[in-house]
Coordinates of C-alpha atoms in Angstrom, one line a residue:
X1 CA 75.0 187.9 95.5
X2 CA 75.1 185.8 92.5
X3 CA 75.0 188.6 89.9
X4 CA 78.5 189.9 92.1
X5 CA 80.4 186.9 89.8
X6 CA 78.8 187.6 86.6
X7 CA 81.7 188.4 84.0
X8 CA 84.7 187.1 86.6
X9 CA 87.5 184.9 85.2
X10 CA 87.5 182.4 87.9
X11 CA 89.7 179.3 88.2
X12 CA 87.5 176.0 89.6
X13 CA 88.6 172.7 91.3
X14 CA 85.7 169.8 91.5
X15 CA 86.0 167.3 93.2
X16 CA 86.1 164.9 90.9
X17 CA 89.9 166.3 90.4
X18 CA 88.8 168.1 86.9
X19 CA 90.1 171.9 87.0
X20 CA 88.2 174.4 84.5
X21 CA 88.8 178.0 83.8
X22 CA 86.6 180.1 82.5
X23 CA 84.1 183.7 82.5
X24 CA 81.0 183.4 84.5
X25 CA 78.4 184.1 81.9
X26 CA 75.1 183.0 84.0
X27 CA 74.2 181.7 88.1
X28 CA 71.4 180.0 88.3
X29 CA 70.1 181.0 92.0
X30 CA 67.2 178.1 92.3
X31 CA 69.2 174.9 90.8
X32 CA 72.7 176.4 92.4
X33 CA 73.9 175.9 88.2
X34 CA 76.9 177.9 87.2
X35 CA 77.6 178.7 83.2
X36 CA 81.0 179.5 82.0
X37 CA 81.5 180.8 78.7
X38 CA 85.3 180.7 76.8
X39 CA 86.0 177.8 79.1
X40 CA 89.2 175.8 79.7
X41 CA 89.3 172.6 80.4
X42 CA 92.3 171.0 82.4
X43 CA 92.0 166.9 82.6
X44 CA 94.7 165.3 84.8
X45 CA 97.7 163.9 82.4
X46 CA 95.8 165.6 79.4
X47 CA 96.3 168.6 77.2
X48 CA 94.1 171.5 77.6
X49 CA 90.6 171.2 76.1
X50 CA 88.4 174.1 75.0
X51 CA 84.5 174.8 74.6
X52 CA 82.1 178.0 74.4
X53 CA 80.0 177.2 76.9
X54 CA 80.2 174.7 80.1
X55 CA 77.7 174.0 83.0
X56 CA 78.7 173.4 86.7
X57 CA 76.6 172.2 89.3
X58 CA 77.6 174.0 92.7
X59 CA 77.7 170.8 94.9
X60 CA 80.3 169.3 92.6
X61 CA 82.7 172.8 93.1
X62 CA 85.3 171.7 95.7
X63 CA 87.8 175.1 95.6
X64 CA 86.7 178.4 93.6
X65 CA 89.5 181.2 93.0
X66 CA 88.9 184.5 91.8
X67 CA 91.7 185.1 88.3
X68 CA 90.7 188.1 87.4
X69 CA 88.1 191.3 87.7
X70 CA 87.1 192.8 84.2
X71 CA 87.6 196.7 83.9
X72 CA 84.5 198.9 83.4
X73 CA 84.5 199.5 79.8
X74 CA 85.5 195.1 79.6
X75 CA 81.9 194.8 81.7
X76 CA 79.8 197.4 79.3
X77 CA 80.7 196.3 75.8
X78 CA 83.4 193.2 76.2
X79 CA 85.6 193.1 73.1
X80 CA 86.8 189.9 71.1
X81 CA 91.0 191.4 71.8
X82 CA 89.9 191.1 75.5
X83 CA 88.8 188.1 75.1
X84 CA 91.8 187.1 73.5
X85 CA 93.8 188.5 76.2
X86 CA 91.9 187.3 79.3
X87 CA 91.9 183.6 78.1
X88 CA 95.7 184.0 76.8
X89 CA 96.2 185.4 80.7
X90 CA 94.3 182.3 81.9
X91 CA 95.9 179.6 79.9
X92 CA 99.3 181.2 80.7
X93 CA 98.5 181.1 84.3
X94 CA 96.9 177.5 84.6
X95 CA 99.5 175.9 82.4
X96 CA 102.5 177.7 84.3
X97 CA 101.5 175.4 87.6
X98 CA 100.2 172.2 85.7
X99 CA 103.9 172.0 84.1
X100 CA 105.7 172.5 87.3
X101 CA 104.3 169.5 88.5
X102 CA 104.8 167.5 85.5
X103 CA 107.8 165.4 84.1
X104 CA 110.0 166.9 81.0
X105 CA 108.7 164.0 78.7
X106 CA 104.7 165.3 79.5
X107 CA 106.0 169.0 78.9
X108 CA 107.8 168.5 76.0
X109 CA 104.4 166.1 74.6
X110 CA 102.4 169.6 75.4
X111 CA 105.0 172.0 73.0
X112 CA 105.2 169.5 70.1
X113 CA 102.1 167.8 69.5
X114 CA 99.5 170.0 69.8
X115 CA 95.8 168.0 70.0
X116 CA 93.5 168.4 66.9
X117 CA 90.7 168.5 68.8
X118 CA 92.1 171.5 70.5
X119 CA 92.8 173.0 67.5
X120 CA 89.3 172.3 65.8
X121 CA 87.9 173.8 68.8
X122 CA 89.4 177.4 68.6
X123 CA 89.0 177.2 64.7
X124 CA 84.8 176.7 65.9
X125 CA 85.0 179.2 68.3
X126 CA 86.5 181.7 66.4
X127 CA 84.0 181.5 63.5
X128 CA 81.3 181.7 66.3
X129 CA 82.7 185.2 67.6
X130 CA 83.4 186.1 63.3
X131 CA 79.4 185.5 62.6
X132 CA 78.4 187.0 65.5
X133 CA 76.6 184.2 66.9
X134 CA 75.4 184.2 71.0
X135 CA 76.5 180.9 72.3
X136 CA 75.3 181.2 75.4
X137 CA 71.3 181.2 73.8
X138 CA 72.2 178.1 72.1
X139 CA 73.8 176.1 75.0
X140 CA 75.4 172.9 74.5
X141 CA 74.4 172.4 71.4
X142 CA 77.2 174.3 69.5
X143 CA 79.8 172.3 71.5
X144 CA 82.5 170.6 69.2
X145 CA 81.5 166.8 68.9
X146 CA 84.6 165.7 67.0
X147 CA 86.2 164.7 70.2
X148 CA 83.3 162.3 71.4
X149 CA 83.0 160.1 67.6
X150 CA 86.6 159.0 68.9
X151 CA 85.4 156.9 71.0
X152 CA 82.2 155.0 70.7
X153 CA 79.9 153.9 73.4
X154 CA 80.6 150.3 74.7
X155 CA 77.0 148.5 75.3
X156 CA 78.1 145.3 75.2
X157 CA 80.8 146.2 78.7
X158 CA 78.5 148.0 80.3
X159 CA 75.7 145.6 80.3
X160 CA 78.0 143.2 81.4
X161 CA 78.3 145.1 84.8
X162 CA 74.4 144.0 85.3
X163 CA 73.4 141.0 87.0
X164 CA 69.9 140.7 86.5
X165 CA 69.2 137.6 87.8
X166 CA 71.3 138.8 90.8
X167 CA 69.3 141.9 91.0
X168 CA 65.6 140.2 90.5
X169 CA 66.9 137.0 93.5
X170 CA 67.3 140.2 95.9
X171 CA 63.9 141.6 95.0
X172 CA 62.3 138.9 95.6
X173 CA 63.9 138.0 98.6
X174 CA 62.9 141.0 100.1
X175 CA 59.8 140.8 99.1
X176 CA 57.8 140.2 102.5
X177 CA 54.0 140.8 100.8
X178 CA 51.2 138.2 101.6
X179 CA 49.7 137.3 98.5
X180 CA 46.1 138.1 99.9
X181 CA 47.0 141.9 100.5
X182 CA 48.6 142.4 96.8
X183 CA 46.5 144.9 94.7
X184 CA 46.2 141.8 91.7
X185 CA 44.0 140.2 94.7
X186 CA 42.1 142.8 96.0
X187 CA 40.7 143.3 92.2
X188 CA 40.1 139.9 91.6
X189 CA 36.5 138.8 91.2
X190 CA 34.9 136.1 93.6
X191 CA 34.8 133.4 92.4
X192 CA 31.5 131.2 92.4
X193 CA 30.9 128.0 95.3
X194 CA 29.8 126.4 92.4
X195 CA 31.6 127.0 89.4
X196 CA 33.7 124.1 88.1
X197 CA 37.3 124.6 87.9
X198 CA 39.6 122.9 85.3
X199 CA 43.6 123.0 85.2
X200 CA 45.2 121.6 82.3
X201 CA 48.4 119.9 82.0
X202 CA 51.2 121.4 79.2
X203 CA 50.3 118.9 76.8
X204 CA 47.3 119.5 76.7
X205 CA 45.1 122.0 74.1
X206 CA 43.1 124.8 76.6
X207 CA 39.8 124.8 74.1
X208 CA 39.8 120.6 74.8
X209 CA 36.1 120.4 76.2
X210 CA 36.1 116.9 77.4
X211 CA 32.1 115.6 78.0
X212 CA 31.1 115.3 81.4
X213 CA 29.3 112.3 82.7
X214 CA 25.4 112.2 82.1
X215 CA 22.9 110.2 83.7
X216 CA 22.5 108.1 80.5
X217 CA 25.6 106.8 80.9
X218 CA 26.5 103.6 82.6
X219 CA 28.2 103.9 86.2
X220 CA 31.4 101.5 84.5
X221 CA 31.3 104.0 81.7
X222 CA 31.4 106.9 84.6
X223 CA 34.0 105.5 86.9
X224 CA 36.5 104.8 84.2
X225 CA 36.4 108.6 82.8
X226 CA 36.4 109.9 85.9
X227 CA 39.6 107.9 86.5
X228 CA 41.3 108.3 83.5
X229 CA 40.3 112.6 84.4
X230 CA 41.6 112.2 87.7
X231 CA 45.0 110.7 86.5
X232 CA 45.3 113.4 83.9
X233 CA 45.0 116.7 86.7
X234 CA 42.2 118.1 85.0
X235 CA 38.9 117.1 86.5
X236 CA 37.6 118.0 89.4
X237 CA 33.8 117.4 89.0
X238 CA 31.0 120.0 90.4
X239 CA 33.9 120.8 93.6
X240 CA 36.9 122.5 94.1
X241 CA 40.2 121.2 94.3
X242 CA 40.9 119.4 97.5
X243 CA 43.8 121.0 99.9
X244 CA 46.4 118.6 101.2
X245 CA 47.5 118.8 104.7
X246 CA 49.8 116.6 106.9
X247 CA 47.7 114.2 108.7
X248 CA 48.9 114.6 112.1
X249 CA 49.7 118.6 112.6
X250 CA 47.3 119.7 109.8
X251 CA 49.9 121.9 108.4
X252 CA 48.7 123.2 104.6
X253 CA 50.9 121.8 102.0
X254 CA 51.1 123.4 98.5
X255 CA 51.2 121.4 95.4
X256 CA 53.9 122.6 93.0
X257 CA 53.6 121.9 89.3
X258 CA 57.0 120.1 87.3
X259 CA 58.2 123.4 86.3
X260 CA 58.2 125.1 89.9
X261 CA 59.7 121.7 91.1
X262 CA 62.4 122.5 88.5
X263 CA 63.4 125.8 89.0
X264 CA 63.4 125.0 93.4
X265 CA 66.0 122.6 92.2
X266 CA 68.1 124.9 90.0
X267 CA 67.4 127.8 92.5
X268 CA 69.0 125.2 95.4
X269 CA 71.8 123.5 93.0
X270 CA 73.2 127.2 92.3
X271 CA 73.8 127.7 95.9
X272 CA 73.6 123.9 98.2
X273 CA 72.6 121.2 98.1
X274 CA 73.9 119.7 94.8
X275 CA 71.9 117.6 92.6
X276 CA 73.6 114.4 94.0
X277 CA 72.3 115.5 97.5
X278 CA 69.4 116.2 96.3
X279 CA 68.7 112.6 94.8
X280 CA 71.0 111.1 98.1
X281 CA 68.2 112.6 100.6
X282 CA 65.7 111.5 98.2
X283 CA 66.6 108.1 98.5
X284 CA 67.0 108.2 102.1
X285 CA 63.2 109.4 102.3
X286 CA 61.7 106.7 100.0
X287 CA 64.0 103.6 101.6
X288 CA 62.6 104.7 105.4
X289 CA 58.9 104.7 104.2
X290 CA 59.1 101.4 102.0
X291 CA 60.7 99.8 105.1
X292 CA 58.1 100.7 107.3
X293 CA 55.3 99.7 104.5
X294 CA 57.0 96.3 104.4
X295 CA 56.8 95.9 108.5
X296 CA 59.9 98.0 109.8
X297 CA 62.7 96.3 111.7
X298 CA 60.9 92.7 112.6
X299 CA 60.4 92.1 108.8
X300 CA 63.7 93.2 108.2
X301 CA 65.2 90.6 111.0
X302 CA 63.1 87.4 110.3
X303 CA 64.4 84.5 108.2
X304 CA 62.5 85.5 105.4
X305 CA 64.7 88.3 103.4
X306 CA 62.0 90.8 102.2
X307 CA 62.0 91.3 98.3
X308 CA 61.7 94.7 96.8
X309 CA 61.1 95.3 92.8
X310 CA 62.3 98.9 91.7
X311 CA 61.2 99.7 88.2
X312 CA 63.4 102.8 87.1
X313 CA 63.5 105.1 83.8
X314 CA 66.3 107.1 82.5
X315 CA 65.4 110.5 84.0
X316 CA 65.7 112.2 87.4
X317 CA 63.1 109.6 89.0
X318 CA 64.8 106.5 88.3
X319 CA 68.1 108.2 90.2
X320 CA 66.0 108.7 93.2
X321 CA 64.5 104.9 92.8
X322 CA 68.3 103.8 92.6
X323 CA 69.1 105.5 95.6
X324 CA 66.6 104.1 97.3
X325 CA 67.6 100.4 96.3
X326 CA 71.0 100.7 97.9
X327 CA 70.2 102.0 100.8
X328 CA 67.3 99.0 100.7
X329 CA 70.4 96.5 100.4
X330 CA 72.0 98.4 103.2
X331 CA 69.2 97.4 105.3
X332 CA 68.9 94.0 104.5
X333 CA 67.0 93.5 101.8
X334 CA 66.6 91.8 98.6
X335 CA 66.4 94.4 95.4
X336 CA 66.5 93.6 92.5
X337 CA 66.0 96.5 89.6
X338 CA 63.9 96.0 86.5
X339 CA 66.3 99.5 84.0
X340 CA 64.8 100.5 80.5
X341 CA 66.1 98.4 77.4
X342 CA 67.3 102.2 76.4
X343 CA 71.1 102.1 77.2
X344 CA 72.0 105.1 75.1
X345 CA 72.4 108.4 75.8
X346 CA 72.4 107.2 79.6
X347 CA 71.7 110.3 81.8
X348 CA 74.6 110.9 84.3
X349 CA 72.8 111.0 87.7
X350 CA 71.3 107.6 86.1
X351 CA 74.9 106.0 85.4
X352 CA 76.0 107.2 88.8
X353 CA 73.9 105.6 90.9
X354 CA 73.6 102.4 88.8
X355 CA 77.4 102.3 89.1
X356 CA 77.0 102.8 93.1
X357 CA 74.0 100.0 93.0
X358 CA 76.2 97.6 91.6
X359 CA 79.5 97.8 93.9
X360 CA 76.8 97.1 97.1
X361 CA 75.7 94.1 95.5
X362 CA 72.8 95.1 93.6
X363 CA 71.3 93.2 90.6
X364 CA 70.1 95.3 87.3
X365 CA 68.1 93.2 84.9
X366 CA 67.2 94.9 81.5
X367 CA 63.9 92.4 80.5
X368 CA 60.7 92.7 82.3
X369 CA 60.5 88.8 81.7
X370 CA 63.4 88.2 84.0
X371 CA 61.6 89.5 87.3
X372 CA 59.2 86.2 86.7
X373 CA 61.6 84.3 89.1
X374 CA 60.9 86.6 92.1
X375 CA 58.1 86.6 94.5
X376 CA 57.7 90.7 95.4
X377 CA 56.4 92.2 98.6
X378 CA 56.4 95.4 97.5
X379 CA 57.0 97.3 94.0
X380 CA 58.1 100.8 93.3
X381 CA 57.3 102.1 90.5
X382 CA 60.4 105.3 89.6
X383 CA 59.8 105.2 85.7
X384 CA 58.5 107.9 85.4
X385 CA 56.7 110.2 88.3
X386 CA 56.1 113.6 87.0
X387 CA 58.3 114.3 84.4
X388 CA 55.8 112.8 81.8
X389 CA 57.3 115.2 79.2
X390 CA 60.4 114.1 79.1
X391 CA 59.4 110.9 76.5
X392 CA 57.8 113.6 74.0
X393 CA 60.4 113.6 71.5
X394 CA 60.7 110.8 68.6
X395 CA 64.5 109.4 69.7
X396 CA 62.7 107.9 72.9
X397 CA 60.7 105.3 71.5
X398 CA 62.2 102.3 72.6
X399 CA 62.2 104.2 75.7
X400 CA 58.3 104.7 75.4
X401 CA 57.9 101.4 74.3
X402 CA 60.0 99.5 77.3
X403 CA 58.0 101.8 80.0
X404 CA 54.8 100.3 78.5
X405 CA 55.8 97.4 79.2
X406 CA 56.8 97.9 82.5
X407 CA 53.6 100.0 83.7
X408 CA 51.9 96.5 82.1
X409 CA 53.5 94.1 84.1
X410 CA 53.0 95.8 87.2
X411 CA 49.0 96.3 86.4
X412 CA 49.0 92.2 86.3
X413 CA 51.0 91.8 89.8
X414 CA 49.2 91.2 92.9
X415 CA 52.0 92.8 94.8
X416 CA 51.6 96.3 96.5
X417 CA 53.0 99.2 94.3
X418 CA 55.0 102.0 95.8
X419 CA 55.1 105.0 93.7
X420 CA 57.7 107.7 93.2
X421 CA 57.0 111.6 93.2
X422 CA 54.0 111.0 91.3
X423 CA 52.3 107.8 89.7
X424 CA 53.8 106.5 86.2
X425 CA 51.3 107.1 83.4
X426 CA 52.1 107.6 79.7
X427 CA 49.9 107.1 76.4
X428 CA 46.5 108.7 75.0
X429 CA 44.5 109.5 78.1
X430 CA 46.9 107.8 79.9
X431 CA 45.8 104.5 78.5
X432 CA 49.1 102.9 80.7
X433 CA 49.5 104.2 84.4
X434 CA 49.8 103.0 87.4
X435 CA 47.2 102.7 90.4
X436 CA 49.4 102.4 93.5
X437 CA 48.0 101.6 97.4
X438 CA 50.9 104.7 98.2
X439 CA 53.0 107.1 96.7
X440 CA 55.7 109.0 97.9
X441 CA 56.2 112.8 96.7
X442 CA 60.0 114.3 96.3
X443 CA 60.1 118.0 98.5
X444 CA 56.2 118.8 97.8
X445 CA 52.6 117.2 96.2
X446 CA 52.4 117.9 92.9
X447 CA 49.5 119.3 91.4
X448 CA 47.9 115.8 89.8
X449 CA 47.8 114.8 93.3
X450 CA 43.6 115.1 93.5
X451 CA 43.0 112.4 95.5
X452 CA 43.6 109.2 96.9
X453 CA 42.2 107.4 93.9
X454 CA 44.9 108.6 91.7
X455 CA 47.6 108.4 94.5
X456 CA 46.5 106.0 97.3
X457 CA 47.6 106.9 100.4
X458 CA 50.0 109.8 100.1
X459 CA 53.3 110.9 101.6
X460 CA 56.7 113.5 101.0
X461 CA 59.7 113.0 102.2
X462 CA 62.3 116.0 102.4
X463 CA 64.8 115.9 100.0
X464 CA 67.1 119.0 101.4
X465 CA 65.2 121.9 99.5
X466 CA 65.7 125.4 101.6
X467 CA 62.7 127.4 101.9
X468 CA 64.0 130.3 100.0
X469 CA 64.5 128.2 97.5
X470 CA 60.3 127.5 97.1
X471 CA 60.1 131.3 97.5
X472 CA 62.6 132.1 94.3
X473 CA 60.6 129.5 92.2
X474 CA 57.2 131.3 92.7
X475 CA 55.5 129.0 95.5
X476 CA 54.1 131.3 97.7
X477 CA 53.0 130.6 101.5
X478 CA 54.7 127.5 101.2
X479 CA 55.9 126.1 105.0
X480 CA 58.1 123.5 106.2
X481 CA 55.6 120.4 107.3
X482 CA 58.2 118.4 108.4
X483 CA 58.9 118.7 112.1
X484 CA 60.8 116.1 113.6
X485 CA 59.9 113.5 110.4
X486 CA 61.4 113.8 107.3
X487 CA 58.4 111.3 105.7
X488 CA 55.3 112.6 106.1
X489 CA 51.9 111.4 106.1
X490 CA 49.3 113.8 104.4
X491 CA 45.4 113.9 103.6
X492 CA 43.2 115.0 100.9
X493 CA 40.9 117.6 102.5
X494 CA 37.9 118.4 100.3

């Protein structure tokens, strides 16, 4: 059947609205591919374009029509006059119907300005039939290029068109897979009950061997490296890492690290909650849990108006210990905040709140000294919580150096210590840090949260995060603990 259209002139519409003459020089049965040799090329508000050889794949071949039938002596030994005829016959033919659809102005634009490229095109083809050359062995590769160097390839616009973060959020949104049945899992090796396990913070070099403790050593000597370890999230002795799990529903709670924390927040920002939000539930969270620490509403309406200390740094933390303090004054409380001597380059969520804390009423006091005059019932320390890092750079020194002196005063108080997210430690070994009696974490533990020597009694509040969120930022199997609460008690399960 397909060998009936071998050597027609036949006239095709795709359906891409590209019309084509040409001779059937080959039919592919298998791939359904059609070759036309001497072809024509019509392009919709275009001149005529010519090649040797063209390809067309059946399925894109929306009307066929039969121009002409070559004679017998045209099919035994076709001649180049016949040739010359035939496609002069076809031109004629196709361009008699294009122009009577056309204005004057595109006709008279066909007449007088003949294309070069056209004209390149039967210069190359004519010294193809001259040499004697079989185009059809050759393929596309003898097609005239001139009229693709026109116009280069534009990378930059076309990579535009592709969102890959947009494209990576949906796959992994999608992505349904428990992480126990993925092939990485299946291949890992067990690990053994006894083998100690270390995780080490960003700071801190992975080839860092730090001595265990030895029977020679004193039990002072013991307790205060196994501390100073503990504080660090990198020791966890001859045992695994303990799981943490709500107190009351036993519900497994994940600990994030700083940089999964960080990207939940960006991942939620981008769509809702804001970062105010954010730092507005926070707040909420931490002024319902230090009012029930302090003895809920009949503290609250006794004679004696409960004072709360909130130590704050510039950074994300101290925003969420701002919050906190109005909402505290809201309540009827006393609070007086203790900011970092640091007053430049004031973060905006910091001079936000501060702004807020002051219209309520608040008092801000900029000298550690100053908070001598008050008798606390309860400290919270937001200086610094988890972000650690963020006083790594040289320009924060006073800032390094007022924090010291803050995490010092609070070590001498008697008061109970409240801490935010995670508890403030900075220096060598964390030579300054605080050892609160509870601290309160922002969304989810964080991973220094090993046990309630490091953290006291331990708690999260829900700051607003959604659960897809947790998913985008890499924190698998994590699940909402927070029922009807939105603080949470939790528990160090070893």
């Amino acid at each position: 059947m397909a060998e009936a259209f071998l050597g027609l002139v036949i006239s095709l519409q795709l359906h891409s609205g590209l019309e084509l003459t040409g001779t059937v020089a080959h039919i592919e049965p298998t791939t359904q591919q059609m070759t036309l040799k001497e072809a024509q090329l019509l392009f919709p508000g275009q001149p005529p374009h010519f090649t040797s050889v063209y390809g067309v794949s059946g399925k894109d071949i929306a009307d066929l029509q039969v121009v002409s039938k070559p004679t017998a002596d045209q099919q035994v030994q076709p001649t180049k006059t016949s040739n010359s005829t035939s496609k002069k016959q076809q031109a004629s033919s196709i361009n008699h119907e294009r122009v009577s659809n056309d204005n004057n102005q595109r006709t008279r634009q066909k007449k007088n300005n003949t294309p070069k490229r056209s004209a390149s095109a039967r210069k190359a083809r004519q010294q193809q039939q001259q040499n004697g050359k079989n185009v059809s062995s050759n393929g596309w590769a003898d097609e005239d290029v001139d009229g693709f160097k026109e116009k280069e390839f534009d990378f930059q616009a076309n990579l535009s068109m592709f969102d890959k973060e947009k494209v990576f959020a949906e796959i992994r949104e999608l992505d349904e897979t428990a992480p126990e049945t993925l092939l990485v899992t299946l291949n890992r090796l067990p690990r053994k009950p006894d083998a100690a396990r270390t995780k080490l913070l960003p700071t801190e070099n992975v080839l860092d061997n730090e001595r265990e403790s030895i029977g020679e050593e004193s039990d002072t000597e013991s307790s205060t490296t196994d501390e100073r370890k503990h504080v660090n999230g990198n020791h966890y002795g001859k045992h695994q890492t303990p799981s943490i799990r709500t107190l009351d529903t036993h519900i497994s709670c994940i600990p994030v690290s700083p940089l999964q924390m960080a990207h939940a927040e960006h991942e939620c920002i981008k769509t809702g909650p804001s970062e105010v939000q954010l730092i507005e539930n926070g707040g909420r969270g931490v002024c319902a849990l230090t009012l029930q620490l302090i003895g809920g509403s009949r503290r609250i309406q006794s004679d004696d108006i409960p004072v709360i200390i909130m130590l704050t740094g510039n950074n994300k933390i101290g925003a969420y210990g701002l919050a906190a303090a109005r909402h505290l004054i809201n309540h009827g409380c006393h609070v007086v905040v203790c900011a970092s001597e640091q007053r430049q380059g004031l973060g905006d969520a910091i001079a936000q709140q501060e702004a807020m804390f002051e219209h309520v009423g608040g008092k801000i006091v900029y000298d550690i000294q100053e908070l001598s005059q008050w008798s606390a019932d309860l400290i919270v320390d937001a200086m610094v919580g988890s972000q650690h890092n963020v006083l790594e750079n040289d320009d924060d020194q006073q800032e390094y150096e007022s924090l010291c002196k803050m995490i010092q005063w609070t070590s001498q108080q008697s008061s109970p210590v409240l801490s935010i997210d995670f508890p403030s430690a900075l220096g060598d070994d964390r030579e300054y840090c605080i050892h609160p009696q509870w601290t309160v974490c922002l969304g989810a533990p964080k991973t220094g949260c090993l046990s309630s020597q490091v953290t006291g009694e331990l708690y999260i509040t829900d700051i607003g995060i959604p659960k897809t969120c947790w998913k985008r930022a890499g924190v698998k199997g994590w699940s909402a603990p927070w029922g009807a609460d939105f603080v949470v008690a939790l528990e160090y399960v070893c």
